[in-house]
CSV table of C-alpha atoms and ligand atoms in Angstrom, one decimal:
chain,number,residue,atom,x,y,z
A,22,UNK,CA,-12.6,-18.2,-9.9
A,23,UNK,CA,-11.4,-17.2,-13.3
A,24,UNK,CA,-7.8,-16.1,-14.0
A,25,UNK,CA,-7.6,-13.7,-16.9
A,26,UNK,CA,-4.7,-11.8,-18.5
A,27,UNK,CA,-6.4,-9.2,-20.8
A,28,UNK,CA,-8.3,-6.0,-20.1
A,29,UNK,CA,-11.0,-7.1,-22.5
A,30,UNK,CA,-11.6,-10.3,-20.5
A,31,UNK,CA,-11.9,-8.2,-17.3
A,32,UNK,CA,-14.3,-5.7,-19.0
A,33,UNK,CA,-16.5,-8.6,-20.3
A,34,UNK,CA,-16.6,-10.4,-17.0
A,35,UNK,CA,-17.4,-7.2,-15.1
A,36,UNK,CA,-20.1,-6.2,-17.6
A,37,UNK,CA,-21.7,-9.6,-17.3
A,38,UNK,CA,-21.8,-9.1,-13.5
A,39,UNK,CA,-23.2,-5.6,-13.8
A,40,UNK,CA,-25.9,-7.0,-16.1
A,41,UNK,CA,-27.0,-9.2,-13.2
A,42,UNK,CA,-27.1,-6.2,-10.9
A,43,UNK,CA,-23.9,-7.1,-9.1
A,44,UNK,CA,-21.7,-4.6,-7.2
A,45,UNK,CA,-18.0,-4.8,-8.0
A,46,UNK,CA,-15.0,-4.6,-5.6
A,47,UNK,CA,-11.4,-4.2,-6.7
A,48,UNK,CA,-8.3,-5.1,-4.7
A,49,UNK,CA,-5.1,-4.0,-6.6
A,50,UNK,CA,-1.9,-5.8,-5.5
A,51,UNK,CA,1.6,-6.6,-6.6
A,52,UNK,CA,1.0,-10.2,-5.7
A,53,UNK,CA,3.0,-12.5,-3.4
A,54,UNK,CA,-0.1,-12.3,-1.3
A,55,UNK,CA,-0.1,-12.5,2.5
A,56,UNK,CA,-2.7,-12.0,5.2
A,57,UNK,CA,-2.6,-8.2,4.8
A,58,UNK,CA,-3.7,-8.6,1.2
A,59,UNK,CA,-6.2,-11.3,2.2
A,60,UNK,CA,-7.8,-9.0,4.7
A,61,UNK,CA,-8.6,-6.5,1.9
A,62,UNK,CA,-10.0,-9.3,-0.2
A,63,UNK,CA,-12.2,-10.7,2.6
A,64,UNK,CA,-13.6,-7.2,3.1
A,65,UNK,CA,-14.4,-6.8,-0.6
A,66,UNK,CA,-16.0,-10.3,-0.8
A,67,UNK,CA,-18.1,-9.4,2.2
A,68,UNK,CA,-19.1,-6.0,0.8
A,69,UNK,CA,-19.5,-6.6,-2.9
A,70,UNK,CA,-21.1,-9.2,-5.1
A,71,UNK,CA,-18.1,-9.6,-7.4
A,72,UNK,CA,-14.5,-9.2,-6.3
A,73,UNK,CA,-11.7,-8.6,-8.8
A,74,UNK,CA,-8.1,-8.9,-7.6
A,75,UNK,CA,-5.3,-7.6,-9.7
A,76,UNK,CA,-1.8,-9.1,-9.5
A,77,UNK,CA,0.6,-6.9,-11.4
A,78,UNK,CA,4.2,-6.0,-10.5
A,79,UNK,CA,4.0,-2.6,-12.0
A,80,UNK,CA,7.5,-1.6,-13.3
A,81,UNK,CA,6.7,2.1,-13.4
A,82,UNK,CA,6.5,2.4,-9.6
A,83,UNK,CA,9.9,0.9,-9.0
A,84,UNK,CA,12.9,3.3,-9.2
A,85,UNK,CA,16.4,2.5,-10.6
A,86,UNK,CA,18.2,0.3,-8.1
A,87,UNK,CA,15.0,-0.9,-6.5
A,88,UNK,CA,13.9,-4.5,-6.2
A,89,UNK,CA,11.7,-4.8,-9.4
A,90,UNK,CA,13.6,-7.9,-10.7
A,91,UNK,CA,13.8,-9.6,-7.3
A,92,UNK,CA,10.2,-8.8,-6.3
A,93,UNK,CA,8.6,-12.1,-5.3
A,94,UNK,CA,6.2,-13.6,-7.8
A,95,UNK,CA,4.0,-16.6,-7.1
A,96,UNK,CA,0.9,-16.5,-9.3
A,97,UNK,CA,0.0,-20.1,-8.5
A,98,UNK,CA,0.0,-19.5,-4.7
A,99,UNK,CA,-1.8,-16.2,-5.2
A,100,UNK,CA,-4.5,-17.9,-7.2
A,101,UNK,CA,-5.2,-20.6,-4.6
A,102,UNK,CA,-5.3,-17.9,-1.8
A,103,UNK,CA,-7.8,-15.8,-3.8
A,104,UNK,CA,-9.9,-18.8,-4.7
A,105,UNK,CA,-10.1,-19.9,-1.0
A,106,UNK,CA,-11.4,-16.5,0.0
A,107,UNK,CA,-14.1,-16.4,-2.7
A,108,UNK,CA,-12.5,-13.9,-5.2
A,109,UNK,CA,-14.3,-14.1,-8.5
A,110,UNK,CA,-11.8,-12.8,-11.0
A,111,UNK,CA,-8.0,-12.7,-10.8
A,112,UNK,CA,-6.5,-10.2,-13.3
A,113,UNK,CA,-2.8,-10.9,-13.9
A,114,UNK,CA,-1.8,-8.9,-17.0
A,115,UNK,CA,1.7,-8.7,-18.6
A,116,UNK,CA,3.5,-5.4,-18.8
A,117,UNK,CA,2.8,-5.3,-22.5
A,118,UNK,CA,-0.9,-5.8,-21.9
A,119,UNK,CA,-1.0,-2.9,-19.4
A,120,UNK,CA,1.2,-0.4,-21.3
A,121,UNK,CA,1.3,0.5,-24.9
A,122,UNK,CA,4.9,0.9,-26.2
A,123,UNK,CA,4.3,4.6,-26.7
A,124,UNK,CA,2.2,5.2,-23.5
A,125,UNK,CA,2.8,8.8,-22.7
A,126,UNK,CA,0.2,9.8,-20.1
A,127,UNK,CA,1.0,9.9,-16.4
A,128,UNK,CA,-1.4,10.6,-13.5
A,129,UNK,CA,0.5,12.7,-10.9
A,130,UNK,CA,-0.8,13.9,-7.6
A,131,UNK,CA,1.3,16.9,-6.4
A,132,UNK,CA,2.2,18.0,-2.8
A,133,UNK,CA,0.9,14.9,-1.0
A,134,UNK,CA,3.6,12.9,-2.8
A,135,UNK,CA,6.5,15.3,-2.0
A,136,UNK,CA,7.2,14.2,1.6
A,137,UNK,CA,7.6,10.8,3.4
A,138,UNK,CA,8.3,8.0,0.9
A,139,UNK,CA,7.9,10.4,-2.0
A,140,UNK,CA,11.0,12.3,-1.0
A,141,UNK,CA,13.1,9.1,-1.3
A,142,UNK,CA,11.4,7.3,-4.2
A,143,UNK,CA,11.1,9.9,-7.0
A,144,UNK,CA,8.5,8.9,-9.5
A,145,UNK,CA,7.1,6.1,-7.3
A,146,UNK,CA,3.7,7.7,-6.7
A,147,UNK,CA,3.3,8.7,-10.3
A,148,UNK,CA,3.7,5.0,-11.1
A,149,UNK,CA,1.2,4.0,-8.5
A,150,UNK,CA,-1.5,6.6,-9.3
A,151,UNK,CA,-1.1,5.9,-13.1
A,152,UNK,CA,-1.6,2.2,-12.7
A,153,UNK,CA,-4.4,2.5,-10.1
A,154,UNK,CA,-6.2,5.0,-12.4
A,155,UNK,CA,-5.9,2.5,-15.3
A,156,UNK,CA,-7.1,-0.4,-13.1
A,157,UNK,CA,-10.1,1.7,-12.0
A,158,UNK,CA,-10.9,2.5,-15.6
A,159,UNK,CA,-10.5,-1.2,-16.6
A,160,UNK,CA,-12.6,-2.7,-13.8
A,161,UNK,CA,-15.0,0.3,-13.1
A,162,UNK,CA,-15.5,-1.0,-9.5
A,163,UNK,CA,-18.0,0.4,-7.0
A,164,UNK,CA,-15.4,0.1,-4.3
A,165,UNK,CA,-11.6,-0.3,-4.2
A,166,UNK,CA,-9.7,-1.5,-1.2
A,167,UNK,CA,-6.3,-0.3,0.0
A,168,UNK,CA,-4.2,-0.9,3.2
A,169,UNK,CA,-3.4,1.7,5.8
A,170,UNK,CA,0.0,0.0,5.9
A,171,UNK,CA,0.9,2.2,2.9
A,172,UNK,CA,-0.7,5.3,4.5
A,173,UNK,CA,0.7,7.9,2.1
A,174,UNK,CA,-0.5,5.8,-0.9
A,175,UNK,CA,-4.0,5.6,0.6
A,176,UNK,CA,-4.2,9.4,1.0
A,177,UNK,CA,-2.7,10.0,-2.4
A,178,UNK,CA,-5.2,7.6,-4.1
A,179,UNK,CA,-8.1,9.3,-2.2
A,180,UNK,CA,-7.0,12.6,-3.5
A,181,UNK,CA,-6.6,11.3,-7.1
A,182,UNK,CA,-10.1,9.8,-7.0
A,183,UNK,CA,-11.6,13.1,-5.7
A,184,UNK,CA,-9.7,15.4,-8.0
A,185,UNK,CA,-10.5,13.3,-11.2
A,186,UNK,CA,-14.1,12.6,-10.2
A,187,UNK,CA,-13.5,8.8,-10.4
A,188,UNK,CA,-16.8,7.2,-9.4
A,189,UNK,CA,-15.4,4.8,-6.8
A,190,UNK,CA,-15.5,4.5,-3.0
A,191,UNK,CA,-11.9,4.1,-1.7
A,192,UNK,CA,-12.0,1.9,1.4
A,193,UNK,CA,-9.0,2.0,3.7
A,194,UNK,CA,-8.3,-1.2,5.7
A,195,UNK,CA,-6.3,-1.6,8.9
A,196,UNK,CA,-2.7,-2.9,8.9
A,197,UNK,CA,-2.4,-6.6,9.6
A,198,UNK,CA,0.6,-7.5,11.7
A,199,UNK,CA,2.5,-10.5,12.9
A,200,UNK,CA,2.0,-11.4,16.6
A,201,UNK,CA,5.2,-9.5,17.4
A,202,UNK,CA,3.9,-6.3,15.7
A,203,UNK,CA,5.8,-6.5,12.4
A,204,UNK,CA,3.5,-5.3,9.6
A,205,UNK,CA,3.0,-8.0,7.0
A,206,UNK,CA,4.8,-7.2,3.8
A,207,UNK,CA,5.8,-9.2,0.7
A,208,UNK,CA,9.3,-7.8,1.4
A,209,UNK,CA,9.6,-9.4,4.8
A,210,UNK,CA,10.7,-12.6,3.0
A,211,UNK,CA,14.0,-10.8,2.2
A,212,UNK,CA,14.9,-10.7,5.9
A,213,UNK,CA,17.6,-12.9,7.3
A,214,UNK,CA,16.8,-14.7,10.6
A,215,UNK,CA,18.7,-12.1,12.5
A,216,UNK,CA,17.0,-9.2,10.7
A,217,UNK,CA,13.6,-10.8,11.2
A,218,UNK,CA,14.2,-11.0,14.9
A,219,UNK,CA,15.1,-7.2,14.9
A,220,UNK,CA,12.2,-6.2,12.7
A,221,UNK,CA,9.5,-5.6,15.3
A,222,UNK,CA,11.6,-2.8,16.8
A,223,UNK,CA,10.2,-0.5,14.1
A,224,UNK,CA,6.6,-0.9,15.2
A,225,UNK,CA,7.6,-0.8,18.9
A,226,UNK,CA,9.4,2.5,18.3
A,227,UNK,CA,6.3,3.9,16.6
A,228,UNK,CA,4.2,2.7,19.5
A,229,UNK,CA,6.4,4.6,21.9
A,230,UNK,CA,5.9,7.7,19.8
A,231,UNK,CA,2.1,7.1,19.8
A,232,UNK,CA,2.2,6.9,23.6
A,233,UNK,CA,4.0,10.3,23.8
A,234,UNK,CA,1.6,11.8,21.3
A,235,UNK,CA,-1.4,10.7,23.4
A,236,UNK,CA,0.3,12.4,26.4
A,237,UNK,CA,0.3,15.6,24.4
A,238,UNK,CA,3.8,15.6,22.8
A,239,UNK,CA,4.4,17.7,19.7
A,240,UNK,CA,5.2,16.2,16.3
A,241,UNK,CA,8.9,17.0,16.7
A,242,UNK,CA,9.0,15.5,20.2
A,243,UNK,CA,7.2,12.4,19.0
A,244,UNK,CA,9.8,12.0,16.2
A,245,UNK,CA,12.6,12.2,18.8
A,246,UNK,CA,11.0,9.6,20.9
A,247,UNK,CA,10.7,7.2,17.9
A,248,UNK,CA,14.2,7.9,16.8
A,249,UNK,CA,15.7,7.2,20.3
A,250,UNK,CA,13.6,4.0,20.6
A,251,UNK,CA,14.6,2.8,17.1
A,252,UNK,CA,18.3,3.5,17.8
A,253,UNK,CA,18.1,0.7,20.4
A,254,UNK,CA,18.1,-1.7,17.5
A,255,UNK,CA,21.4,-1.0,15.7
A,256,UNK,CA,20.6,-3.2,12.7
A,257,UNK,CA,18.0,-0.5,11.6
A,258,UNK,CA,19.1,2.4,9.5
A,259,UNK,CA,16.2,4.9,9.6
A,260,UNK,CA,15.4,6.8,6.4
A,261,UNK,CA,12.8,9.1,7.8
A,262,UNK,CA,10.6,9.3,10.9
A,263,UNK,CA,7.8,11.8,10.7
A,264,UNK,CA,4.8,12.9,12.5
A,265,UNK,CA,2.3,14.3,10.0
A,266,UNK,CA,-1.2,15.5,9.8
A,267,UNK,CA,-3.4,12.6,8.8
A,268,UNK,CA,-5.0,14.3,5.8
A,269,UNK,CA,-2.5,16.9,4.5
A,270,UNK,CA,0.6,14.8,5.4
A,271,UNK,CA,2.3,18.0,6.5
A,272,UNK,CA,4.8,17.6,9.3
A,273,UNK,CA,3.2,18.7,12.6
A,274,UNK,CA,6.5,20.3,13.9
A,275,UNK,CA,5.8,22.1,17.1
A,276,UNK,CA,2.1,21.3,17.1
A,277,UNK,CA,0.4,18.4,18.9
A,278,UNK,CA,-2.9,16.7,18.0
A,279,UNK,CA,-4.1,14.0,15.7
A,280,UNK,CA,-1.3,12.6,13.7
A,281,UNK,CA,0.1,9.7,11.7
A,282,UNK,CA,3.6,8.7,12.8
A,283,UNK,CA,5.3,7.2,9.7
A,284,UNK,CA,8.7,5.7,9.3
A,285,UNK,CA,10.9,4.0,6.7
A,286,UNK,CA,14.1,2.2,7.6
A,287,UNK,CA,16.5,-0.2,6.1
A,288,UNK,CA,17.2,-3.5,7.7
A,289,UNK,CA,20.1,-5.0,5.8
A,290,UNK,CA,19.1,-4.7,2.2
A,291,UNK,CA,15.4,-4.5,2.9
A,292,UNK,CA,13.4,-1.3,3.2
A,293,UNK,CA,10.6,-1.5,5.6
A,294,UNK,CA,7.8,1.1,6.2
A,295,UNK,CA,5.2,1.3,8.9
A,296,UNK,CA,3.0,3.9,10.6
A,297,UNK,CA,0.6,4.3,13.5
A,298,UNK,CA,-2.3,6.7,13.7
A,299,UNK,CA,-3.0,8.8,16.8
A,300,UNK,CA,-6.6,10.1,17.0
A,301,UNK,CA,-7.2,13.5,18.6
B,422,AMP,P1,1.2,-4.4,-2.4
B,422,AMP,O1,1.0,-5.7,-3.0
B,422,AMP,O2,2.3,-4.3,-1.5
B,422,AMP,O3,1.1,-3.2,-3.4
B,422,AMP,O4,-0.1,-4.2,-1.5
B,422,AMP,C1,-1.4,-4.3,-2.1
B,422,AMP,C2,-2.4,-3.7,-1.1
B,422,AMP,O5,-2.3,-4.4,0.1
B,422,AMP,C3,-2.1,-2.2,-0.8
B,422,AMP,O6,-3.3,-1.5,-0.7
B,422,AMP,C4,-1.4,-2.3,0.6
B,422,AMP,O7,-1.6,-1.2,1.4
B,422,AMP,C5,-2.2,-3.5,1.2
B,422,AMP,N1,-1.3,-4.1,2.2
B,422,AMP,C6,-0.1,-4.6,2.2
B,422,AMP,N2,0.4,-5.0,3.3
B,422,AMP,C7,-0.7,-4.9,4.2
B,422,AMP,C8,-0.8,-5.2,5.6
B,422,AMP,N3,0.1,-5.7,6.3
B,422,AMP,N4,-2.0,-4.9,6.2
B,422,AMP,C9,-3.0,-4.4,5.4
B,422,AMP,N5,-2.9,-4.1,4.1
B,422,AMP,C10,-1.8,-4.3,3.5
Protein backbone atom coordinates (compact mmCIF):
# COMPACT_ATOMS: atom_id res chain seq x y z
CA UNK A 1 0.00 0.00 0.00
CA UNK A 2 1.18 3.50 -0.82
CA UNK A 3 0.47 6.50 1.39
CA UNK A 4 0.31 9.76 -0.55
CA UNK A 5 -0.43 13.35 0.36
CA UNK A 6 -0.96 15.16 -2.94
CA UNK A 7 -3.74 15.15 -5.47
CA UNK A 8 -1.23 14.68 -8.27
CA UNK A 9 0.11 11.48 -6.67
CA UNK A 10 -3.43 10.14 -6.48
CA UNK A 11 -4.18 11.07 -10.08
CA UNK A 12 -0.97 9.39 -11.27
CA UNK A 13 -1.55 6.19 -9.28
CA UNK A 14 -5.16 5.94 -10.42
CA UNK A 15 -4.23 6.67 -14.05
CA UNK A 16 -1.64 3.87 -13.93
CA UNK A 17 -4.31 1.48 -12.59
CA UNK A 18 -6.78 2.58 -15.25
CA UNK A 19 -4.11 1.98 -17.87
CA UNK A 20 -4.02 -1.64 -16.72
CA UNK A 21 -7.80 -1.83 -17.06
CA UNK A 22 -8.43 -1.75 -13.30
CA UNK A 23 -11.70 -0.63 -11.72
CA UNK A 24 -11.37 1.95 -8.94
CA UNK A 25 -13.15 2.13 -5.57
CA UNK A 26 -13.09 5.11 -3.19
CA UNK A 27 -13.84 5.12 0.54
CA UNK A 28 -13.82 8.69 1.94
CA UNK A 29 -13.26 8.94 5.73
CA UNK A 30 -12.23 11.30 8.48
CA UNK A 31 -9.83 8.65 9.79
CA UNK A 32 -9.61 7.12 13.30
CA UNK A 33 -10.74 4.04 11.45
CA UNK A 34 -12.94 1.40 13.11
CA UNK A 35 -14.78 -1.72 11.95
CA UNK A 36 -17.52 0.43 10.39
CA UNK A 37 -15.00 2.04 8.05
CA UNK A 38 -13.26 -1.28 7.50
CA UNK A 39 -16.51 -2.88 6.32
CA UNK A 40 -16.73 -0.25 3.55
CA UNK A 41 -13.11 -0.89 2.61
CA UNK A 42 -13.57 -4.67 2.51
CA UNK A 43 -16.52 -4.16 0.21
CA UNK A 44 -14.48 -1.95 -2.10
CA UNK A 45 -11.52 -4.37 -2.10
CA UNK A 46 -13.93 -7.20 -2.99
CA UNK A 47 -15.70 -5.21 -5.76
CA UNK A 48 -12.87 -3.18 -7.30
CA UNK A 49 -9.34 -3.84 -8.56
CA UNK A 50 -7.85 -0.76 -6.88
CA UNK A 51 -9.13 0.75 -3.64
CA UNK A 52 -8.35 4.30 -2.56
CA UNK A 53 -9.11 5.36 1.02
CA UNK A 54 -9.00 9.03 1.90
CA UNK A 55 -8.28 10.14 5.46
CA UNK A 56 -9.00 13.83 5.81
CA UNK A 57 -10.47 15.68 8.78
CA UNK A 58 -12.33 18.17 6.63
CA UNK A 59 -12.55 21.47 8.52
CA UNK A 60 -15.39 22.84 6.40
CA UNK A 61 -17.87 20.24 7.67
CA UNK A 62 -17.29 21.15 11.33
CA UNK A 63 -19.27 24.07 12.76
CA UNK A 64 -18.08 26.59 15.34
CA UNK A 65 -18.00 24.93 18.77
CA UNK A 66 -17.81 21.43 17.22
CA UNK A 67 -14.99 18.96 17.82
CA UNK A 68 -12.63 19.75 14.90
CA UNK A 69 -9.60 20.24 17.14
CA UNK A 70 -10.29 17.23 19.37
CA UNK A 71 -11.32 14.92 16.51
CA UNK A 72 -9.19 11.76 16.93
CA UNK A 73 -6.28 11.44 14.51
CA UNK A 74 -4.20 8.27 14.13
CA UNK A 75 -2.67 8.04 10.66
CA UNK A 76 -0.27 5.28 11.66
CA UNK A 77 -3.03 3.06 13.04
CA UNK A 78 -5.23 3.90 10.04
CA UNK A 79 -2.44 2.95 7.64
CA UNK A 80 -1.90 -0.48 9.22
CA UNK A 81 -5.64 -1.17 9.23
CA UNK A 82 -5.91 -0.22 5.54
CA UNK A 83 -2.87 -2.27 4.61
CA UNK A 84 -4.20 -5.37 6.40
CA UNK A 85 -7.41 -5.20 4.37
CA UNK A 86 -5.68 -4.83 1.01
CA UNK A 87 -6.24 -1.14 0.32
CA UNK A 88 -3.95 0.03 -2.47
CA UNK A 89 -3.68 3.75 -1.87
CA UNK A 90 -4.16 5.86 1.26
CA UNK A 91 -4.67 9.54 0.47
CA UNK A 92 -4.01 11.73 3.51
CA UNK A 93 -3.79 15.33 2.31
CA UNK A 94 -3.23 18.46 4.39
CA UNK A 95 -5.89 21.17 4.51
CA UNK A 96 -3.61 23.35 2.36
CA UNK A 97 -3.34 20.61 -0.26
CA UNK A 98 -7.12 20.22 -0.42
CA UNK A 99 -8.17 23.87 -0.41
CA UNK A 100 -6.64 26.84 -2.18
CA UNK A 101 -6.44 29.91 0.08
CA UNK A 102 -9.02 31.66 -2.06
CA UNK A 103 -11.27 28.62 -2.67
CA UNK A 104 -14.70 30.10 -3.34
CA UNK A 105 -16.86 27.29 -4.71
CA UNK A 106 -19.32 25.31 -2.59
CA UNK A 107 -21.43 22.34 -3.64
CA UNK A 108 -24.76 22.63 -1.88
CA UNK A 109 -27.70 20.22 -1.97
CA UNK A 110 -30.92 21.96 -0.97
CA UNK A 111 -34.05 20.58 0.79
CA UNK A 112 -32.61 17.18 1.74
CA UNK A 113 -30.11 19.00 3.96
CA UNK A 114 -32.68 21.17 5.75
CA UNK A 115 -34.01 18.64 8.27
CA UNK A 116 -32.51 16.07 10.64
CA UNK A 117 -28.80 16.83 11.30
CA UNK A 118 -28.89 19.70 8.78
CA UNK A 119 -31.20 21.66 11.08
CA UNK A 120 -28.67 21.51 13.92
CA UNK A 121 -25.41 21.65 12.00
CA UNK A 122 -25.70 24.64 9.63
CA UNK A 123 -23.18 24.39 6.80
CA UNK A 124 -22.21 20.81 7.67
CA UNK A 125 -23.62 19.19 4.55
CA UNK A 126 -22.18 21.90 2.28
CA UNK A 127 -18.80 20.96 3.73
CA UNK A 128 -19.47 17.27 3.13
CA UNK A 129 -20.77 17.58 -0.43
CA UNK A 130 -17.99 19.98 -1.42
CA UNK A 131 -15.22 17.72 -0.14
CA UNK A 132 -16.82 14.53 -1.49
CA UNK A 133 -17.28 16.18 -4.89
CA UNK A 134 -13.60 17.18 -4.83
CA UNK A 135 -12.52 13.66 -3.82
CA UNK A 136 -14.63 12.15 -6.60
CA UNK A 137 -12.99 14.55 -9.07
CA UNK A 138 -9.51 13.75 -7.78
CA UNK A 139 -9.90 9.96 -7.75
CA UNK A 140 -12.51 9.48 -10.53
CA UNK A 141 -13.62 6.16 -9.03
CA UNK A 142 -16.10 3.72 -10.55
CA UNK A 143 -17.69 3.21 -7.14
CA UNK A 144 -17.70 5.17 -3.89
CA UNK A 145 -18.71 3.62 -0.57
CA UNK A 146 -20.67 5.30 2.22
CA UNK A 147 -22.23 4.02 5.43
CA UNK A 148 -25.96 3.96 6.22
CA UNK A 149 -24.91 5.02 9.72
CA UNK A 150 -24.89 8.56 8.30
CA UNK A 151 -28.15 8.03 6.48
CA UNK A 152 -28.87 11.66 5.58
CA UNK A 153 -25.32 12.03 4.25
CA UNK A 154 -25.80 8.97 2.02
CA UNK A 155 -29.05 10.32 0.57
CA UNK A 156 -27.55 13.78 0.06
CA UNK A 157 -24.50 12.37 -1.74
CA UNK A 158 -26.69 10.21 -3.99
CA UNK A 159 -28.64 13.35 -4.91
CA UNK A 160 -25.48 15.36 -5.60
CA UNK A 161 -24.11 12.59 -7.84
CA UNK A 162 -27.38 12.38 -9.75
CA UNK A 163 -27.88 16.13 -10.09
CA UNK A 164 -24.30 16.86 -11.18
CA UNK A 165 -24.05 13.79 -13.46
CA UNK A 166 -20.97 12.55 -11.65
CA UNK A 167 -20.11 9.20 -13.26
CA UNK A 168 -19.81 7.10 -10.11
CA UNK A 169 -21.90 4.39 -8.48
CA UNK A 170 -22.69 5.29 -4.86
CA UNK A 171 -22.75 2.14 -2.73
CA UNK A 172 -24.52 2.30 0.65
CA UNK A 173 -23.26 -0.14 3.30
CA UNK A 174 -25.05 -1.36 6.44
CA UNK A 175 -24.26 0.07 9.87
CA UNK A 176 -21.73 -1.94 11.87
CA UNK A 177 -22.57 -2.16 15.57
CA UNK A 178 -21.04 -3.30 18.83
CA UNK A 179 -22.56 -6.47 20.31
CA UNK A 180 -24.83 -4.31 22.49
CA UNK A 181 -26.18 -2.44 19.46
CA UNK A 182 -24.18 0.80 19.72
CA UNK A 183 -23.29 1.97 16.21
CA UNK A 184 -19.52 2.20 15.80
CA UNK A 185 -18.30 5.78 15.59
CA UNK A 186 -14.95 7.49 15.94
CA UNK A 187 -16.67 9.68 18.54
CA UNK A 188 -17.50 6.71 20.81
CA UNK A 189 -13.99 7.05 22.25
CA UNK A 190 -15.09 10.34 23.88
CA UNK A 191 -17.56 8.44 26.11
CA UNK A 192 -16.84 7.89 29.81
CA UNK A 193 -17.37 4.41 31.23
CA UNK A 194 -20.78 5.41 32.55
CA UNK A 195 -21.79 7.01 29.26
CA UNK A 196 -20.58 4.00 27.29
CA UNK A 197 -22.79 1.77 29.44
CA UNK A 198 -25.78 4.02 28.71
CA UNK A 199 -25.04 4.43 24.99
CA UNK A 200 -26.87 1.33 23.61
CA UNK A 201 -30.16 2.88 24.81
CA UNK A 202 -30.23 4.97 21.62
CA UNK A 203 -30.33 1.97 19.32
CA UNK A 204 -32.69 0.11 21.66
CA UNK A 205 -35.11 3.06 21.57
CA UNK A 206 -34.96 3.14 17.75
CA UNK A 207 -35.64 -0.60 17.69
CA UNK A 208 -38.77 -0.06 19.79
CA UNK A 209 -39.86 2.52 17.25
CA UNK A 210 -39.18 0.09 14.40
CA UNK A 211 -41.35 -2.57 16.09
CA UNK A 212 -44.19 -0.05 16.37
CA UNK A 213 -43.71 0.95 12.72
CA UNK A 214 -43.89 -2.69 11.62
CA UNK A 215 -47.20 -2.96 13.51
CA UNK A 216 -48.53 -0.04 11.47
CA UNK A 217 -47.78 2.99 13.68
CA UNK A 218 -47.62 6.40 11.99
CA UNK A 219 -44.44 8.47 11.90
CA UNK A 220 -45.61 10.64 14.78
CA UNK A 221 -46.55 7.61 16.90
CA UNK A 222 -43.18 6.01 16.17
CA UNK A 223 -41.40 9.20 17.27
CA UNK A 224 -43.34 9.15 20.56
CA UNK A 225 -42.42 5.49 21.17
CA UNK A 226 -38.73 6.24 20.59
CA UNK A 227 -38.82 9.37 22.79
CA UNK A 228 -40.46 7.46 25.66
CA UNK A 229 -37.96 4.61 25.40
CA UNK A 230 -34.96 6.96 25.25
CA UNK A 231 -36.26 8.89 28.28
CA UNK A 232 -35.60 5.73 30.31
CA UNK A 233 -31.91 6.60 30.04
CA UNK A 234 -31.63 10.00 31.75
CA UNK A 235 -28.02 10.56 30.63
CA UNK A 236 -29.26 11.08 27.05
CA UNK A 237 -30.39 14.53 25.92
CA UNK A 238 -32.19 13.97 22.61
CA UNK A 239 -31.72 16.58 19.90
CA UNK A 240 -34.18 15.16 17.39
CA UNK A 241 -36.11 11.94 16.86
CA UNK A 242 -37.73 11.74 13.44
CA UNK A 243 -39.48 9.20 11.28
CA UNK A 244 -38.87 10.23 7.67
CA UNK A 245 -39.46 8.95 4.17
CA UNK A 246 -36.37 6.92 3.14
CA UNK A 247 -35.77 8.92 -0.05
CA UNK A 248 -37.25 12.39 0.41
CA UNK A 249 -36.32 12.56 4.13
CA UNK A 250 -39.67 14.33 4.70
CA UNK A 251 -41.28 13.64 8.10
CA UNK A 252 -44.02 11.00 7.78
CA UNK A 253 -46.26 12.73 10.33
CA UNK A 254 -49.64 11.01 10.34
CA UNK A 255 -48.68 8.52 7.67
CA UNK A 256 -47.42 4.97 8.16
CA UNK A 257 -45.26 3.00 5.71
CA UNK A 258 -41.60 2.54 4.86
CA UNK A 259 -39.49 4.89 6.93
CA UNK A 260 -36.13 5.67 8.38
CA UNK A 261 -36.25 6.47 12.08
CA UNK A 262 -33.32 8.76 12.80
CA UNK A 263 -32.15 10.32 16.02
CA UNK A 264 -29.38 12.50 17.39
CA UNK A 265 -28.75 12.79 21.10
CA UNK A 266 -26.07 14.11 23.40
CA UNK A 267 -24.52 11.81 25.93
CA UNK A 268 -22.41 14.06 28.14
CA UNK A 269 -20.37 16.14 25.69
CA UNK A 270 -20.67 13.63 22.86
CA UNK A 271 -23.25 13.85 20.11
CA UNK A 272 -24.35 10.44 18.84
CA UNK A 273 -26.51 9.71 15.81
CA UNK A 274 -28.19 6.50 14.73
CA UNK A 275 -31.04 5.31 12.55
CA UNK A 276 -33.00 2.22 11.63
CA UNK A 277 -34.78 1.55 8.40
CA UNK A 278 -38.23 -0.01 8.27
CA UNK A 279 -39.19 -1.51 4.91
CA UNK A 280 -42.78 -1.39 3.69
P1 LIG B 1 -16.48 9.22 8.94
O1 LIG B 1 -15.03 8.94 9.07
O2 LIG B 1 -17.22 9.27 10.24
O3 LIG B 1 -16.77 10.40 8.04
O4 LIG B 1 -17.08 7.97 8.17
C1 LIG B 1 -16.59 7.59 6.91
C2 LIG B 1 -17.56 6.64 6.27
O5 LIG B 1 -17.72 5.50 7.12
C3 LIG B 1 -18.96 7.27 6.11
O6 LIG B 1 -19.50 6.84 4.85
C4 LIG B 1 -19.73 6.69 7.25
O7 LIG B 1 -21.11 6.60 7.03
C5 LIG B 1 -19.10 5.30 7.38
N1 LIG B 1 -19.31 4.76 8.72
C6 LIG B 1 -19.03 5.36 9.90
N2 LIG B 1 -19.42 4.57 10.93
C7 LIG B 1 -19.97 3.46 10.38
C8 LIG B 1 -20.57 2.28 10.92
N3 LIG B 1 -20.68 2.07 12.22
N4 LIG B 1 -21.03 1.35 10.06
C9 LIG B 1 -20.94 1.56 8.72
N5 LIG B 1 -20.37 2.63 8.15
C10 LIG B 1 -19.90 3.59 8.97
